[in-house]
Coordinates of C-alpha atoms in Angstrom, one line a residue:
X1 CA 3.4 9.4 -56.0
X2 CA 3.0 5.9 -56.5
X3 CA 5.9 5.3 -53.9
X4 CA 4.0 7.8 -50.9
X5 CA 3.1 4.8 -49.5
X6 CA 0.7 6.9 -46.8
X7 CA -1.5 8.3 -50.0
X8 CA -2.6 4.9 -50.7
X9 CA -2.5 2.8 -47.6
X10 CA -5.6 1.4 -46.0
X11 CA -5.6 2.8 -42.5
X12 CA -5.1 -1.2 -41.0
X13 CA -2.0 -1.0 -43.2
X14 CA -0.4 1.9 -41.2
X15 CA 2.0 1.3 -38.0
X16 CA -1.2 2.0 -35.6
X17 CA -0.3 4.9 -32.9
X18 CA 1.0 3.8 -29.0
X19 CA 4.0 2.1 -27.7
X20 CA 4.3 -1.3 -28.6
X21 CA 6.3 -3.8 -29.3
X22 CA 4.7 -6.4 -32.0
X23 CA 2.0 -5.3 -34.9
X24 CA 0.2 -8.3 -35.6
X25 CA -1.5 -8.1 -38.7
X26 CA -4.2 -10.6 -39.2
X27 CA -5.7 -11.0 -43.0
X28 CA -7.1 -13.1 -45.4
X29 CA -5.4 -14.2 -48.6
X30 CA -4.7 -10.8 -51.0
X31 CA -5.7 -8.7 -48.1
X32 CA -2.1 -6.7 -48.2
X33 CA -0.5 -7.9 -45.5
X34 CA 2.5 -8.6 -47.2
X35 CA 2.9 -5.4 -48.7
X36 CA 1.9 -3.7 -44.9
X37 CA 5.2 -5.4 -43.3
X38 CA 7.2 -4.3 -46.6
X39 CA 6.0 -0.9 -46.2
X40 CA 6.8 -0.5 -42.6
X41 CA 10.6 -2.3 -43.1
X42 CA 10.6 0.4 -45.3
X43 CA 9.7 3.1 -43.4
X44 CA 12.1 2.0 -40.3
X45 CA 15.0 1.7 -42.8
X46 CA 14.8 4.7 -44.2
X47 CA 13.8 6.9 -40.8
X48 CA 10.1 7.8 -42.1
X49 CA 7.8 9.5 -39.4
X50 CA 5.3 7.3 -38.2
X51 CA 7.3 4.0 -38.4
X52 CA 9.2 4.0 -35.2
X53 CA 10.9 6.3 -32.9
X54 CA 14.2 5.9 -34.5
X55 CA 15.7 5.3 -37.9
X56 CA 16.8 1.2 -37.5
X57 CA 19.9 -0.2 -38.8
X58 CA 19.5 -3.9 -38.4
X59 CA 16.7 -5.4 -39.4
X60 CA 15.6 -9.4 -38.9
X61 CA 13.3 -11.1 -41.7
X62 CA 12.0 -14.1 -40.9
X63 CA 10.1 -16.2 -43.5
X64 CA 8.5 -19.7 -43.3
X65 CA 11.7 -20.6 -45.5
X66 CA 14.8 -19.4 -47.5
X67 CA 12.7 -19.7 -50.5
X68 CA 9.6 -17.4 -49.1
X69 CA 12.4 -14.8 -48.0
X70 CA 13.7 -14.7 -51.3
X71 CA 10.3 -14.9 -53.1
X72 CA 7.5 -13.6 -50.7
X73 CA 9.4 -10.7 -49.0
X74 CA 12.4 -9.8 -50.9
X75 CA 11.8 -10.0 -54.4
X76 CA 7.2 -10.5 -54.9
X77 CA 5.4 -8.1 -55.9
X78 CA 4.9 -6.4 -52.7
X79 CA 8.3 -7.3 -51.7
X80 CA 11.1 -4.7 -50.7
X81 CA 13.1 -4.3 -53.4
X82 CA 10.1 -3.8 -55.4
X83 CA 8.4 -1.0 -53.6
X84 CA 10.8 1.0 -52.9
X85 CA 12.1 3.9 -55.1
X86 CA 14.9 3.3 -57.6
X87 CA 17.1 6.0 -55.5
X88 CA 16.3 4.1 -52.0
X89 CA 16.1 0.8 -53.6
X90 CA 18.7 -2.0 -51.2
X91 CA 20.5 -4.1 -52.8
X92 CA 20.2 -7.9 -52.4
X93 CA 23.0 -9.6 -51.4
X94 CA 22.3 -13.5 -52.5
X95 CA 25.4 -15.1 -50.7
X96 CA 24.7 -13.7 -47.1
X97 CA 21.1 -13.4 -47.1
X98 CA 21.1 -10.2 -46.4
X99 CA 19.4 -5.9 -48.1
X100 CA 21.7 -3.4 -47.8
X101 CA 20.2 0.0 -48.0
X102 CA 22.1 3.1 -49.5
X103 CA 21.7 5.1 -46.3
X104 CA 23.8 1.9 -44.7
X105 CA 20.8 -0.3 -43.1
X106 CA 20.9 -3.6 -43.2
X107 CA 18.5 -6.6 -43.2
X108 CA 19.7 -10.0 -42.5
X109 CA 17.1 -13.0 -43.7
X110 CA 16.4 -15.9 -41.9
X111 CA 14.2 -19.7 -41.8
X112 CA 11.7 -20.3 -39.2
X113 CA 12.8 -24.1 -39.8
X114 CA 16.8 -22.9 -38.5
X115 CA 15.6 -21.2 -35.4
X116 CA 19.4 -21.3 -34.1
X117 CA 20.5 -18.9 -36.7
X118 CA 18.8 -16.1 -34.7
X119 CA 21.1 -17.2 -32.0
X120 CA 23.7 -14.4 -32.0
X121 CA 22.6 -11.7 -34.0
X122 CA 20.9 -8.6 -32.7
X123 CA 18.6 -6.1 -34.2
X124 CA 16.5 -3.1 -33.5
X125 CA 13.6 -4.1 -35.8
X126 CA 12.3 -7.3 -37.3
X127 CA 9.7 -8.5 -39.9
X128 CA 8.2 -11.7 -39.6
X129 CA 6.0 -13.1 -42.1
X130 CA 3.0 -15.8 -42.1
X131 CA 4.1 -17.4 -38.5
X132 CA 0.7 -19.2 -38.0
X133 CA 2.9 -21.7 -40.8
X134 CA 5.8 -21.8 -39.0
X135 CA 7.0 -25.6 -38.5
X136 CA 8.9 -24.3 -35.1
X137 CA 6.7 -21.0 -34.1
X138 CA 7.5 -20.1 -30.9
X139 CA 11.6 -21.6 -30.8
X140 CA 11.8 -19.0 -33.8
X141 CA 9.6 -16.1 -32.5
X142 CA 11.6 -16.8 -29.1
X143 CA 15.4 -16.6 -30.7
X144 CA 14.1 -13.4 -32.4
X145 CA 13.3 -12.1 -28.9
X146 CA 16.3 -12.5 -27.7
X147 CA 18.1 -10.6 -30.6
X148 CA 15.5 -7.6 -30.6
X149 CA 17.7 -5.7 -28.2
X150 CA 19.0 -2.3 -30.4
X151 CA 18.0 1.2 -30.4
X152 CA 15.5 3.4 -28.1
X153 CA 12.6 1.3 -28.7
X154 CA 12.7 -1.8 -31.0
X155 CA 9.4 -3.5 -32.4
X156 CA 8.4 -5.8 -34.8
X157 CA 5.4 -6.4 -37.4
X158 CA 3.9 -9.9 -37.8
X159 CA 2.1 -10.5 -40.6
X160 CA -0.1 -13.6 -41.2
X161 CA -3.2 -15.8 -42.0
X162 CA -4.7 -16.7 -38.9
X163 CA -4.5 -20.3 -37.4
X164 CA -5.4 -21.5 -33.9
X165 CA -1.9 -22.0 -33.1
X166 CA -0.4 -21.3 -30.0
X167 CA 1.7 -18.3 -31.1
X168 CA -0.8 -16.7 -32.3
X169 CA -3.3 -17.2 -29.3
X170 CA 0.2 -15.8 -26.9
X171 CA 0.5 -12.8 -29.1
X172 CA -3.0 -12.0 -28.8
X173 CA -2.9 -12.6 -24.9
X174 CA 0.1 -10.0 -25.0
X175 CA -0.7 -6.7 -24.1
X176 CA 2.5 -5.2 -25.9
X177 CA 0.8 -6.6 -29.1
X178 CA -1.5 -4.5 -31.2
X179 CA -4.0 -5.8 -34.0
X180 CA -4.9 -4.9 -37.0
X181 CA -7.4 -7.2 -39.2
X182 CA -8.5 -6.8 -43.1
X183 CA -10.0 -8.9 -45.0
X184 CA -9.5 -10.1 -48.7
X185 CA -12.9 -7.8 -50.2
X186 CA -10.9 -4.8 -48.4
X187 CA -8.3 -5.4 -50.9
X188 CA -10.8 -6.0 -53.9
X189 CA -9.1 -3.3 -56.3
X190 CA -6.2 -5.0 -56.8
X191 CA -7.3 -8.3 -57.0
X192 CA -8.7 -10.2 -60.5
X193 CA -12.1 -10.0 -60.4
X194 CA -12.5 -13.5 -61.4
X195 CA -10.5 -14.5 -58.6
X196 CA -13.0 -12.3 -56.0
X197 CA -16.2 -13.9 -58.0
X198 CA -15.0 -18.1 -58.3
X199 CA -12.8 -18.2 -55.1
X200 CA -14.4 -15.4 -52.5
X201 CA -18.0 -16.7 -53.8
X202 CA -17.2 -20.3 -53.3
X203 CA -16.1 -20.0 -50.1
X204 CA -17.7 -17.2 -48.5
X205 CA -18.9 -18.2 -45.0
X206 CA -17.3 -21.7 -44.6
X207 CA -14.6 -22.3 -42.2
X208 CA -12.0 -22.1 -44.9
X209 CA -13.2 -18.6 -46.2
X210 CA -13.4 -17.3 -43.0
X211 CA -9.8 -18.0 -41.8
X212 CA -8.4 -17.6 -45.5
X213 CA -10.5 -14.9 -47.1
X214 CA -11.6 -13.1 -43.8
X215 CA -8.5 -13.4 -41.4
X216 CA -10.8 -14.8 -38.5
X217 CA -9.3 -16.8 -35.9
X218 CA -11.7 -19.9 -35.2
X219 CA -11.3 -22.3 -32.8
X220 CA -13.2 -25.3 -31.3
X221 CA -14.0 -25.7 -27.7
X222 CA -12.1 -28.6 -26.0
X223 CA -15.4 -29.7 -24.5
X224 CA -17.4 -29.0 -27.4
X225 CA -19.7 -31.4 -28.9
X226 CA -18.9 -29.9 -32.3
X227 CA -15.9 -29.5 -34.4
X228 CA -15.8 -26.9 -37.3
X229 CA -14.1 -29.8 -39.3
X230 CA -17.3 -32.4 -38.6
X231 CA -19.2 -29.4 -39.6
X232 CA -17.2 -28.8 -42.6
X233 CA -17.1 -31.8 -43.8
X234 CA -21.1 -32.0 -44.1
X235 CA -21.0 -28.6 -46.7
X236 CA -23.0 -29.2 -49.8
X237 CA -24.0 -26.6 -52.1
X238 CA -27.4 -27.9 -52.3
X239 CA -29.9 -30.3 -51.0
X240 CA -31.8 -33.4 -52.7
X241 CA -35.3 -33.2 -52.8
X242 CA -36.9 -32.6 -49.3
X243 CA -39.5 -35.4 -47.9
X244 CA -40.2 -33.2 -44.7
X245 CA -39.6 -29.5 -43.8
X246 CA -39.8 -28.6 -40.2
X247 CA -39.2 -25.1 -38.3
X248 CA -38.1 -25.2 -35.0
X249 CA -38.3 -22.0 -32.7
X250 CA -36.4 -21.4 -29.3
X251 CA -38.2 -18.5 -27.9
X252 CA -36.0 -15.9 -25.8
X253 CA -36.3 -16.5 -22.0
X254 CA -38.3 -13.9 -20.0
X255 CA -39.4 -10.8 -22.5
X256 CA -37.5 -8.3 -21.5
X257 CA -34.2 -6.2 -23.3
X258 CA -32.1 -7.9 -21.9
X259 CA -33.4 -11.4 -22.8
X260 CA -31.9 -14.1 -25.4
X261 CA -32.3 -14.1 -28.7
X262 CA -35.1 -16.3 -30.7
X263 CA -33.3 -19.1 -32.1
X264 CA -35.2 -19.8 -35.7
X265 CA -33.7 -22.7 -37.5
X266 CA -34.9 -24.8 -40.8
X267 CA -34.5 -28.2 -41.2
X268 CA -35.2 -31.0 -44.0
X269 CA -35.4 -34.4 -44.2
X270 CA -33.5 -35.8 -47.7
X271 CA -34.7 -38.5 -49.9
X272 CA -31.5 -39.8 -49.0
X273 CA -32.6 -40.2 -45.1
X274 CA -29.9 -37.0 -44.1
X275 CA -30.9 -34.1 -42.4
X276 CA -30.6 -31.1 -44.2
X277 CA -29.8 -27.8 -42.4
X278 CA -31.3 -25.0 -44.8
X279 CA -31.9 -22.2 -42.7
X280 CA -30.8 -19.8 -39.5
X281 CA -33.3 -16.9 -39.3
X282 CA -32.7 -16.4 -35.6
X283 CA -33.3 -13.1 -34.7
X284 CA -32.2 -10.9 -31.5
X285 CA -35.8 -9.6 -29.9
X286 CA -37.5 -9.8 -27.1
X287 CA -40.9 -8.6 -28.6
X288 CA -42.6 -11.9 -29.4
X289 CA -44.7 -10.6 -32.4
X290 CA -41.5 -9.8 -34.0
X291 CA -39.8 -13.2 -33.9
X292 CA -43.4 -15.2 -34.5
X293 CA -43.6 -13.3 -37.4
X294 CA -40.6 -14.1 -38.5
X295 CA -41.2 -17.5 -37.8
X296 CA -44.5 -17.8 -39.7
X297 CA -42.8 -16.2 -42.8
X298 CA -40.1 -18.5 -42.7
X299 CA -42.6 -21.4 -42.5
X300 CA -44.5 -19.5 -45.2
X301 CA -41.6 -19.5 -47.7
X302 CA -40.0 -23.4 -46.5
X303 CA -43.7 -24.6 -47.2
X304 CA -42.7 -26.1 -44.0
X305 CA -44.7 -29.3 -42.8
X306 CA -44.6 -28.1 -39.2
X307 CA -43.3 -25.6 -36.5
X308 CA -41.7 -27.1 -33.7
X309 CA -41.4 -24.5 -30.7
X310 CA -40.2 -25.4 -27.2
X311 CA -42.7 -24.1 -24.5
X312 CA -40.5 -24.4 -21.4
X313 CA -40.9 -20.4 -21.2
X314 CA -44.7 -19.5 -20.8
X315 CA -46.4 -21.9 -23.5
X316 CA -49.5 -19.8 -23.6
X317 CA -47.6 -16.9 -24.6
X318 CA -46.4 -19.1 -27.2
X319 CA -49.3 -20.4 -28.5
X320 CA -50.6 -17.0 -29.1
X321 CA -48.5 -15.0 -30.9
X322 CA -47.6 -18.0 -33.0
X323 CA -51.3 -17.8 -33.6
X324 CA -51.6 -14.3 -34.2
X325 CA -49.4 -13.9 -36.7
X326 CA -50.4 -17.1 -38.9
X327 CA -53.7 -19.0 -36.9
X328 CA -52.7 -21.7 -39.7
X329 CA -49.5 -23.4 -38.9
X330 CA -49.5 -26.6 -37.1
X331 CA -47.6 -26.2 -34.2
X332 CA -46.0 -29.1 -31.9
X333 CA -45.0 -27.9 -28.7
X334 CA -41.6 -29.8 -27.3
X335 CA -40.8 -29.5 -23.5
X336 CA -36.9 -29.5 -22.3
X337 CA -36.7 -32.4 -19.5
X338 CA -33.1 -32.3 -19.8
X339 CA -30.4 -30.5 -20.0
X340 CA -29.0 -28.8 -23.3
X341 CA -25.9 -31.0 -23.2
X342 CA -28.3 -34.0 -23.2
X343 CA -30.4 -32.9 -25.8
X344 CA -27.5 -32.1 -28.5
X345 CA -25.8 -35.2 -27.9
X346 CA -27.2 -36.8 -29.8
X347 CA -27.9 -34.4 -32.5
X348 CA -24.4 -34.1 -32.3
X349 CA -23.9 -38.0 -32.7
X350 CA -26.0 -37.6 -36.5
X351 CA -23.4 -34.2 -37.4
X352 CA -20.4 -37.3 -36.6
X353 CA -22.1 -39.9 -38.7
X354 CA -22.8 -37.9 -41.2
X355 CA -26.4 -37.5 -41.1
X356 CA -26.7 -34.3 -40.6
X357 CA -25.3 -31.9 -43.6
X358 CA -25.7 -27.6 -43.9
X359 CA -26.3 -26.4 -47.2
X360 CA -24.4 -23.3 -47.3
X361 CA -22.8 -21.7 -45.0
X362 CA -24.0 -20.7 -41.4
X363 CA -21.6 -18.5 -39.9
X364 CA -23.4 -17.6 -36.4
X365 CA -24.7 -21.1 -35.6
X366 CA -21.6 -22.9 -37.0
X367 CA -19.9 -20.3 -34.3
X368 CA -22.1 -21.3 -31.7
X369 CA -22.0 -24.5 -32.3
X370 CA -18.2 -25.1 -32.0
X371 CA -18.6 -22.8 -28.5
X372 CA -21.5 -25.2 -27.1
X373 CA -19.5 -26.9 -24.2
X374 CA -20.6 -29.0 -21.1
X375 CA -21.9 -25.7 -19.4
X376 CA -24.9 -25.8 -22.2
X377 CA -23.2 -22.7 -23.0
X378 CA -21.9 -21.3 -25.9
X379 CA -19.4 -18.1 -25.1
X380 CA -21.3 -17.7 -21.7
X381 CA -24.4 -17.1 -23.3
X382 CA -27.9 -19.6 -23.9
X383 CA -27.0 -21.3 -27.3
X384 CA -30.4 -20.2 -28.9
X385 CA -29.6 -21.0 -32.5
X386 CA -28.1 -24.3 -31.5
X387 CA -31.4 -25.1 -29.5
X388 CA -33.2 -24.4 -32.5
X389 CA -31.1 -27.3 -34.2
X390 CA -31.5 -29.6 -32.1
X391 CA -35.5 -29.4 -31.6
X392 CA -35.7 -29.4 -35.8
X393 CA -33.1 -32.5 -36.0
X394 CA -34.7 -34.4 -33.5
X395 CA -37.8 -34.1 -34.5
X396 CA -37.2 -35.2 -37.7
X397 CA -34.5 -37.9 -37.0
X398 CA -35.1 -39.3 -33.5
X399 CA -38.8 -38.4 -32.7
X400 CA -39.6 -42.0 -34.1
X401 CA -37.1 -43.8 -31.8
X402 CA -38.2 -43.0 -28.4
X403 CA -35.5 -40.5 -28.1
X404 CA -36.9 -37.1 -28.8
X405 CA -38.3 -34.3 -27.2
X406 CA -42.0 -34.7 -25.0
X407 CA -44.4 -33.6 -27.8
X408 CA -47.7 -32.1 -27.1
X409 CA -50.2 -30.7 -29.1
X410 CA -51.0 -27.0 -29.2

């Protein structure tokens, strides 16, 4: 039983139904990807339903390296020769790189750093593993094209860490391609559990635990104002004591269902003179008791010195739920004379200096911010959390210097 492979599986770890030509197979670290692309070499090899229209005979493997071949997909713990059966089990021949099946299929291995030595050879199936860390990506994935000529129908099974390189981003654009995605947690029973509590818990939410741990792909706009790397490298696990708290609130345009969210973002300002991002409560709802509630609780809790809310959209309305739900909180009102772009630059300025820091991990705004481009968009949407940043960060660091927002009382 412990070989059925289909009795234990994850269902993202299963050859997903259709006609295609690549699986791509996008997870974080210990997700099981490795032991998905074994499975399914496995199952092509040996003729298993499910695995591909036809028994293969040649099979291409292509590590990062000779040494990952042998290591990662050969002989690791979810390698082939480990997971299969000792009846079925291939046999590894060392001198010509090569598995040699009882039934008679073979698999030849290859380097991503020699993409030439796919020159020549043809196959019907093909296993490649982590090509997002492939020195020469696309010369290898293209060699491999040209060899993937046997049988009715042959495919191939990626399996990788995502990375914003360009093979990835073409095999995504392809529409022969299908996706699967798992993250490490999905894999949690096999892993140590001190491994899931001092590496998952460390960096769950940063950009590093979302691309390692999650299998997200994340990239930065080439317009952007932000990088994920400027934004990384202001992570600390906690701030110094805080001289100022402020609240800022980007109400959602218009009130209807359709209408943006409410961007609610914290703020502090360090004894050390750096602003300390300490909260995104922004909330998606275009009833504004619901998000001035929220926004007086999180004032509430922050013991926040004041609640800056931009006014561009109906100020009156403004002034009176914020009223309603705590009568209270000191509110400055901050009108928009210029364009987003123009507001967050320089916000965006402080983030590059340094000044600006995120305790924790913000997934959404750290998204949004990396998306905010020239447009004042962020993904074709109003950048509501990022608004909130920038009226709390201003406020706090460039209200004094003639730069920030027009102020008025409420």
């Amino acid at each position: 039983m412990q070989s059925e492979w289909t009795l234990w599986a994850r269902r993202d770890q299963l050859p997903p139904a259709g006609d295609w030509t690549t699986w791509l197979v996008l997870g974080g670290r210990g997700a099981g990807k490795t032991r998905a692309g074994a499975e399914w070499v496995r199952g092509v090899a040996l003729g298993r339903p499910g695995s591909a229209p036809a028994r293969a005979g040649r099979i291409a493997l292509v590590a990062e390296t000779y040494a990952d071949l042998r290591e990662v997909m050969v002989d690791g713990i979810s390698g082939l020769r480990h997971i299969h059966g000792r009846a079925e089990r291939p046999a590894w021949e060392a001198s010509r790189r090569r598995l040699v099946w009882p039934n008679g299929a073979v698999a030849h291995g290859f380097s991503a750093e020699d993409p030439e030595a796919l020159r020549g050879p043809q196959f019907d199936a093909a296993w490649c593993d982590e090509i997002a860390k492939w020195r020469h990506g696309e010369e290898t994935w293209d060699m491999l094209q040209f060899g993937l000529r046997l049988g009715p129908r042959p495919r191939q099974i990626a399996t990788t860490t995502p990375r914003a390189v360009p093979l990835i981003k073409r095999l995504l654009a392809d529409a022969e391609t299908v996706v699967t995605r798992a993250t490490t947690r999905a894999n949690a029973q096999n892993l140590a559990p001190s491994f899931l509590q001092a590496v998952v818990g460390t960096y769950a939410g940063t950009r590093l635990g979302r691309q390692e741990l999650d299998g997200e792909l994340l990239e930065d706009r080439e317009d952007g104002l932000w990088t994920r790397e400027a934004i990384e490298r202001g992570r600390v696990r906690a701030a110094p004591e805080l001289t100022r708290i402020v609240v800022a609130v980007d109400p959602p345009a218009g009130g209807g269902a359709r209408s943006d969210a409410c961007g609610l973002v914290a703020v502090g300002l360090g004894s050390d003179g750096r602003a300390y991002v300490i909260a995104d409560e922004t909330i998606a709802t275009p009833r504004p008791e619901l998000w001035a509630a929220r926004a007086a609780a999180l004032w509430r809790r922050l013991e926040a010195d004041a609640l800056v809310a931009e006014v561009n959209q109906g100020g009156e309305m403004v002034r009176s739920v914020i009223a309603q739900a705590d009568p209270e909180i000191p509110v400055l009102a901050v009108r928009a004379t210029r364009g987003k772009w123009l507001r967050a630059e320089p916000v965006a300025a402080l983030y590059a200096q340094g000044r600006v820091v995120h305790v924790g991990a913000f997934p959404k705004l750290e998204d949004e911010m990396a998306a905010f481009g020239l447009d004042g968009l962020a993904n074709g949407r109003s950048p509501d959390r990022v608004d909130a940043l920038v009226w709390a960060v201003t406020h706090l660091m460039l209200g004094a210097k003639g730069r920030g927002p027009r102020v008025m009382a409420l």
